Amino acid sequence: MAAIDVIGLTAERAAAMLRAGECSSEELAGAYLERIEAFDPALHAYLHVDPELTLAAARTQDQSGNVGLAGVPIAYKDLLSTKGVPTTAGSKILEGFIPLEDADVVARGNAAGLVSLGKTNLDEFAMGSSTEHSAYGPTRNPWDQTRVPGGSSGGSAAVVAAGLAPWSLGTDTGGSIRQPAAFCGLVGLMPTYGTVSRFGVVAFACSLEQVGPMTLTVRDCALLQQVIAGGSERDATCVGLREPIVLPEPGRLDGVRFGVPWAELEDGVDPGIRERFDASLKLATELGAELVDVELPYARHGLAAYYVIAPAEASANLSRFDGVRYGLRVDGPDLRSMYEATRSAGFGPEVKRRIMIGTYALSAGYHDAYYVQAQRVRTLIRRDFDAAFLGVDAILLPTAPTTAFPMGARMDDPLAMYANDIFTLPVNLAGIPALSIPNGLVEGLPSGLQIIGAAHTENTLLRFGAAFEQAIGFDPVPPTLRGGAA
Amino acid sequence: MSAERIELGPDEVRHVATLARLGLDDAEVERLAGELETILGHVATISALPIADVPPTAHSLDVAGALREDVAKPGVTREQALANAPDPSVDGFRVPPIGS
């Protein structure tokens, strides 16, 4: 088999190589599988890899002629159901679960001819910002293996950064695509709520989450969004795209107005992150854009509102794990003790914490003070964004206030872990799209620039992203992995 | 980060755990009481906001429920439906007695 150097290989280039007959899909998948074998034992980014299944799928694509993106490999977050292939959501309670159907996004990937390399690690039920809450052990950051890759889609980020997949799908409920993309030097898109089907996504907080691409380039991000976005009759909240996703070309930003919410940057942002953010603002003006002060006065209450709404929805969604129809069962003398023993053994500490917060916030006497009040704040955050977008084309913020933190650093302080999503979760509360792109290194670690837009402005965000991407000139290959040494 | 003072005793933690059908041991109850006090204390910072007249948002999409034709389609077989069950019988899910 020809040795193909896949580190840093974009999906766009891989598709071109396949179409030109420079390699077969089987050879390409084989090259990734070799790297997975060499590097994944240290990173622990994949939860499930089945080389025979992958190579068989690749051969099928080779036989059909590899048109479009056909034959390009991909990795799927293990929150996405895959027919006949184990899907755990990072939880012991779903160990051994084999879905009967593919998630819509996986079915769309299959229809486009994408070849699955496997399922990636995540914080249990996508609850976390470091992938340390996976019941199957943490994933390490390819840029620095003593640090977290971010989360909850940390496995999906690590595999792309380490060249163990050309691109991947993650899910984003409060920053779970954008923050790991920022921590691992990738592009990540949180799409407008309702443009991508959630059918077959193991549910955490239905009103907040979307599936989205994690890629090496903005153009790959657009290509993958073209594959996964679109209406579905299997998800009643999926209205699809208002306009087709266009492949962006880098260019200038003349006449573009970017909003900067200065007040949100006043505290809690690491100086190195702030420096990179300020440098990107300078680039924006050099490209012809204008910076405009915007105010998002309720965004600072997003963290509190989010940690009522998301756990409340989670406590309801996770009630389905009862030891009856699927997953783990721990027996007891009666039904209720079986429920309690099963859920106690099957859920990890962070999931229990969120179920408890959500149940408390929804319980009699507290519902109005917590849940309804949080929903009012959600209204005000939406209004803040609506008002800001009357005067600007997009809002710029750092994706996360820090770079990747050391493993274990925040495990004993849930609030400090939650606070890492301070700049991402208002976007989920508002249901609007945001693109995170690499914004250079801070002491050797990637940082992210977040470009936030009004609903259904993905094409605008991708165009801005492509302009920044070219101007920033970031190399997404970690130095220790350069040269394809396996 | 400013925070309200929330106090949560072990009995209240156990009550919430019962509502959530979570079996917690004493150590978990004690740990969760402290953690929930901290998290809810932060969350409670929004309870004093004077926003009672603001309508709540449950969902960011302004669309009504999507409807489709009520047409029967093939579903999963009984065998498939039971395939993932921890304790299936020939025609259903077996569970322990409801009352003890």
PDB file of N, CA, C and O in Angstrom, chain A residues 167-204:
ATOM      1  N   TRP A 167     -11.353  15.114   9.035  1.00  0.00           N
ATOM      2  CA  TRP A 167     -12.368  15.982   9.638  1.00  0.00           C
ATOM      3  C   TRP A 167     -13.287  15.128  10.462  1.00  0.00           C
ATOM      4  O   TRP A 167     -13.194  13.889  10.432  1.00  0.00           O
ATOM      5  N   SER A 168     -14.157  15.799  11.242  1.00  0.00           N
ATOM      6  CA  SER A 168     -15.029  15.035  12.139  1.00  0.00           C
ATOM      7  C   SER A 168     -16.307  15.820  12.385  1.00  0.00           C
ATOM      8  O   SER A 168     -16.410  17.001  12.046  1.00  0.00           O
ATOM      9  N   LEU A 169     -17.274  15.123  12.976  1.00  0.00           N
ATOM     10  CA  LEU A 169     -18.476  15.805  13.462  1.00  0.00           C
ATOM     11  C   LEU A 169     -18.464  15.823  14.981  1.00  0.00           C
ATOM     12  O   LEU A 169     -18.090  14.845  15.634  1.00  0.00           O
ATOM     13  N   GLY A 170     -18.863  16.968  15.532  1.00  0.00           N
ATOM     14  CA  GLY A 170     -19.070  17.108  16.962  1.00  0.00           C
ATOM     15  C   GLY A 170     -20.485  17.578  17.212  1.00  0.00           C
ATOM     16  O   GLY A 170     -21.270  17.750  16.268  1.00  0.00           O
ATOM     17  N   THR A 171     -20.818  17.794  18.472  1.00  0.00           N
ATOM     18  CA  THR A 171     -22.079  18.451  18.811  1.00  0.00           C
ATOM     19  C   THR A 171     -21.765  19.580  19.770  1.00  0.00           C
ATOM     20  O   THR A 171     -20.761  19.542  20.487  1.00  0.00           O
ATOM     21  N   ASP A 172     -22.624  20.598  19.762  1.00  0.00           N
ATOM     22  CA  ASP A 172     -22.374  21.812  20.532  1.00  0.00           C
ATOM     23  C   ASP A 172     -23.643  22.183  21.281  1.00  0.00           C
ATOM     24  O   ASP A 172     -24.649  22.524  20.665  1.00  0.00           O
ATOM     25  N   THR A 173     -23.590  22.097  22.611  1.00  0.00           N
ATOM     26  CA  THR A 173     -24.738  22.452  23.450  1.00  0.00           C
ATOM     27  C   THR A 173     -24.467  23.752  24.209  1.00  0.00           C
ATOM     28  O   THR A 173     -25.385  24.493  24.539  1.00  0.00           O
ATOM     29  N   GLY A 174     -23.163  24.010  24.478  1.00  0.00           N
ATOM     30  CA  GLY A 174     -22.792  25.253  25.165  1.00  0.00           C
ATOM     31  C   GLY A 174     -21.407  25.722  24.737  1.00  0.00           C
ATOM     32  O   GLY A 174     -20.845  26.639  25.332  1.00  0.00           O
ATOM     33  N   GLY A 175     -20.855  25.047  23.718  1.00  0.00           N
ATOM     34  CA  GLY A 175     -19.507  25.381  23.244  1.00  0.00           C
ATOM     35  C   GLY A 175     -18.717  24.145  22.871  1.00  0.00           C
ATOM     36  O   GLY A 175     -17.523  24.225  22.559  1.00  0.00           O
ATOM     37  N   SER A 176     -19.386  23.002  22.878  1.00  0.00           N
ATOM     38  CA  SER A 176     -18.715  21.701  22.772  1.00  0.00           C
ATOM     39  C   SER A 176     -18.082  21.394  21.420  1.00  0.00           C
ATOM     40  O   SER A 176     -17.335  20.418  21.306  1.00  0.00           O
ATOM     41  N   ILE A 177     -18.356  22.191  20.389  1.00  0.00           N
ATOM     42  CA  ILE A 177     -17.595  22.117  19.137  1.00  0.00           C
ATOM     43  C   ILE A 177     -16.522  23.197  19.147  1.00  0.00           C
ATOM     44  O   ILE A 177     -15.346  22.951  18.865  1.00  0.00           O
ATOM     45  N   ARG A 178     -16.924  24.417  19.500  1.00  0.00           N
ATOM     46  CA  ARG A 178     -16.040  25.580  19.312  1.00  0.00           C
ATOM     47  C   ARG A 178     -14.861  25.578  20.287  1.00  0.00           C
ATOM     48  O   ARG A 178     -13.729  25.882  19.904  1.00  0.00           O
ATOM     49  N   GLN A 179     -15.106  25.239  21.556  1.00  0.00           N
ATOM     50  CA  GLN A 179     -14.017  25.281  22.545  1.00  0.00           C
ATOM     51  C   GLN A 179     -12.956  24.215  22.264  1.00  0.00           C
ATOM     52  O   GLN A 179     -11.765  24.535  22.248  1.00  0.00           O
ATOM     53  N   PRO A 180     -13.324  22.950  21.998  1.00  0.00           N
ATOM     54  CA  PRO A 180     -12.272  21.983  21.629  1.00  0.00           C
ATOM     55  C   PRO A 180     -11.592  22.321  20.305  1.00  0.00           C
ATOM     56  O   PRO A 180     -10.387  22.071  20.150  1.00  0.00           O
ATOM     57  N   ALA A 181     -12.335  22.904  19.363  1.00  0.00           N
ATOM     58  CA  ALA A 181     -11.695  23.352  18.121  1.00  0.00           C
ATOM     59  C   ALA A 181     -10.635  24.393  18.452  1.00  0.00           C
ATOM     60  O   ALA A 181      -9.504  24.338  17.941  1.00  0.00           O
ATOM     61  N   ALA A 182     -10.963  25.328  19.332  1.00  0.00           N
ATOM     62  CA  ALA A 182     -10.005  26.375  19.722  1.00  0.00           C
ATOM     63  C   ALA A 182      -8.803  25.765  20.443  1.00  0.00           C
ATOM     64  O   ALA A 182      -7.653  26.127  20.167  1.00  0.00           O
ATOM     65  N   PHE A 183      -9.045  24.815  21.341  1.00  0.00           N
ATOM     66  CA  PHE A 183      -7.962  24.196  22.125  1.00  0.00           C
ATOM     67  C   PHE A 183      -7.035  23.344  21.255  1.00  0.00           C
ATOM     68  O   PHE A 183      -5.893  23.102  21.631  1.00  0.00           O
ATOM     69  N   CYS A 184      -7.542  22.862  20.114  1.00  0.00           N
ATOM     70  CA  CYS A 184      -6.751  21.956  19.269  1.00  0.00           C
ATOM     71  C   CYS A 184      -6.365  22.578  17.929  1.00  0.00           C
ATOM     72  O   CYS A 184      -5.878  21.879  17.039  1.00  0.00           O
ATOM     73  N   GLY A 185      -6.592  23.883  17.757  1.00  0.00           N
ATOM     74  CA  GLY A 185      -6.136  24.555  16.541  1.00  0.00           C
ATOM     75  C   GLY A 185      -6.956  24.241  15.310  1.00  0.00           C
ATOM     76  O   GLY A 185      -6.424  24.152  14.201  1.00  0.00           O
ATOM     77  N   LEU A 186      -8.281  24.089  15.475  1.00  0.00           N
ATOM     78  CA  LEU A 186      -9.149  23.708  14.355  1.00  0.00           C
ATOM     79  C   LEU A 186     -10.220  24.752  14.109  1.00  0.00           C
ATOM     80  O   LEU A 186     -10.430  25.665  14.893  1.00  0.00           O
ATOM     81  N   VAL A 187     -10.928  24.536  12.998  1.00  0.00           N
ATOM     82  CA  VAL A 187     -12.118  25.302  12.679  1.00  0.00           C
ATOM     83  C   VAL A 187     -13.323  24.502  13.176  1.00  0.00           C
ATOM     84  O   VAL A 187     -13.382  23.281  12.976  1.00  0.00           O
ATOM     85  N   GLY A 188     -14.258  25.169  13.850  1.00  0.00           N
ATOM     86  CA  GLY A 188     -15.465  24.491  14.316  1.00  0.00           C
ATOM     87  C   GLY A 188     -16.665  25.389  14.130  1.00  0.00           C
ATOM     88  O   GLY A 188     -16.585  26.597  14.385  1.00  0.00           O
ATOM     89  N   LEU A 189     -17.771  24.820  13.678  1.00  0.00           N
ATOM     90  CA  LEU A 189     -18.990  25.616  13.439  1.00  0.00           C
ATOM     91  C   LEU A 189     -20.131  25.124  14.309  1.00  0.00           C
ATOM     92  O   LEU A 189     -20.468  23.943  14.297  1.00  0.00           O
ATOM     93  N   MET A 190     -20.707  26.046  15.079  1.00  0.00           N
ATOM     94  CA  MET A 190     -22.006  25.826  15.713  1.00  0.00           C
ATOM     95  C   MET A 190     -23.033  26.395  14.748  1.00  0.00           C
ATOM     96  O   MET A 190     -23.109  27.607  14.560  1.00  0.00           O
ATOM     97  N   PRO A 191     -23.817  25.529  14.062  1.00  0.00           N
ATOM     98  CA  PRO A 191     -24.767  26.035  13.068  1.00  0.00           C
ATOM     99  C   PRO A 191     -25.993  26.686  13.723  1.00  0.00           C
ATOM    100  O   PRO A 191     -26.257  26.445  14.897  1.00  0.00           O
ATOM    101  N   THR A 192     -26.707  27.471  12.951  1.00  0.00           N
ATOM    102  CA  THR A 192     -27.985  28.023  13.405  1.00  0.00           C
ATOM    103  C   THR A 192     -28.868  26.884  13.902  1.00  0.00           C
ATOM    104  O   THR A 192     -28.980  25.846  13.242  1.00  0.00           O
ATOM    105  N   TYR A 193     -29.491  27.100  15.079  1.00  0.00           N
ATOM    106  CA  TYR A 193     -30.369  26.061  15.608  1.00  0.00           C
ATOM    107  C   TYR A 193     -31.444  25.707  14.572  1.00  0.00           C
ATOM    108  O   TYR A 193     -32.064  26.580  13.983  1.00  0.00           O
ATOM    109  N   GLY A 194     -31.615  24.416  14.344  1.00  0.00           N
ATOM    110  CA  GLY A 194     -32.679  23.965  13.431  1.00  0.00           C
ATOM    111  C   GLY A 194     -32.232  23.776  11.995  1.00  0.00           C
ATOM    112  O   GLY A 194     -33.056  23.457  11.144  1.00  0.00           O
ATOM    113  N   THR A 195     -30.946  23.972  11.698  1.00  0.00           N
ATOM    114  CA  THR A 195     -30.501  23.752  10.313  1.00  0.00           C
ATOM    115  C   THR A 195     -29.951  22.343  10.119  1.00  0.00           C
ATOM    116  O   THR A 195     -29.823  21.883   8.986  1.00  0.00           O
ATOM    117  N   VAL A 196     -29.606  21.664  11.209  1.00  0.00           N
ATOM    118  CA  VAL A 196     -29.058  20.309  11.125  1.00  0.00           C
ATOM    119  C   VAL A 196     -29.934  19.388  11.967  1.00  0.00           C
ATOM    120  O   VAL A 196     -30.283  19.723  13.105  1.00  0.00           O
ATOM    121  N   SER A 197     -30.280  18.242  11.425  1.00  0.00           N
ATOM    122  CA  SER A 197     -31.167  17.320  12.137  1.00  0.00           C
ATOM    123  C   SER A 197     -30.498  16.765  13.378  1.00  0.00           C
ATOM    124  O   SER A 197     -29.328  16.390  13.360  1.00  0.00           O
ATOM    125  N   ARG A 198     -31.272  16.672  14.464  1.00  0.00           N
ATOM    126  CA  ARG A 198     -30.773  16.054  15.692  1.00  0.00           C
ATOM    127  C   ARG A 198     -31.253  14.610  15.811  1.00  0.00           C
ATOM    128  O   ARG A 198     -30.994  13.952  16.821  1.00  0.00           O
ATOM    129  N   PHE A 199     -31.958  14.098  14.773  1.00  0.00           N
ATOM    130  CA  PHE A 199     -32.436  12.718  14.863  1.00  0.00           C
ATOM    131  C   PHE A 199     -31.245  11.777  15.037  1.00  0.00           C
ATOM    132  O   PHE A 199     -30.279  11.834  14.271  1.00  0.00           O
ATOM    133  N   GLY A 200     -31.317  10.940  16.055  1.00  0.00           N
ATOM    134  CA  GLY A 200     -30.238   9.973  16.282  1.00  0.00           C
ATOM    135  C   GLY A 200     -29.079  10.516  17.087  1.00  0.00           C
ATOM    136  O   GLY A 200     -28.099   9.814  17.298  1.00  0.00           O
ATOM    137  N   VAL A 201     -29.181  11.769  17.543  1.00  0.00           N
ATOM    138  CA  VAL A 201     -28.181  12.313  18.463  1.00  0.00           C
ATOM    139  C   VAL A 201     -28.665  11.991  19.880  1.00  0.00           C
ATOM    140  O   VAL A 201     -29.800  12.336  20.222  1.00  0.00           O
ATOM    141  N   VAL A 202     -27.848  11.319  20.685  1.00  0.00           N
ATOM    142  CA  VAL A 202     -28.266  11.019  22.058  1.00  0.00           C
ATOM    143  C   VAL A 202     -28.522  12.360  22.748  1.00  0.00           C
ATOM    144  O   VAL A 202     -27.627  13.203  22.820  1.00  0.00           O
ATOM    145  N   ALA A 203     -29.755  12.568  23.234  1.00  0.00           N
ATOM    146  CA  ALA A 203     -30.192  13.897  23.647  1.00  0.00           C
ATOM    147  C   ALA A 203     -29.631  14.306  25.002  1.00  0.00           C
ATOM    148  O   ALA A 203     -29.620  13.520  25.947  1.00  0.00           O
ATOM    149  N   PHE A 204     -29.151  15.546  25.088  1.00  0.00           N
ATOM    150  CA  PHE A 204     -28.712  16.147  26.346  1.00  0.00           C
ATOM    151  C   PHE A 204     -29.635  17.330  26.643  1.00  0.00           C
ATOM    152  O   PHE A 204     -30.432  17.268  27.565  1.00  0.00           O
TER     153      PHE A 204
END
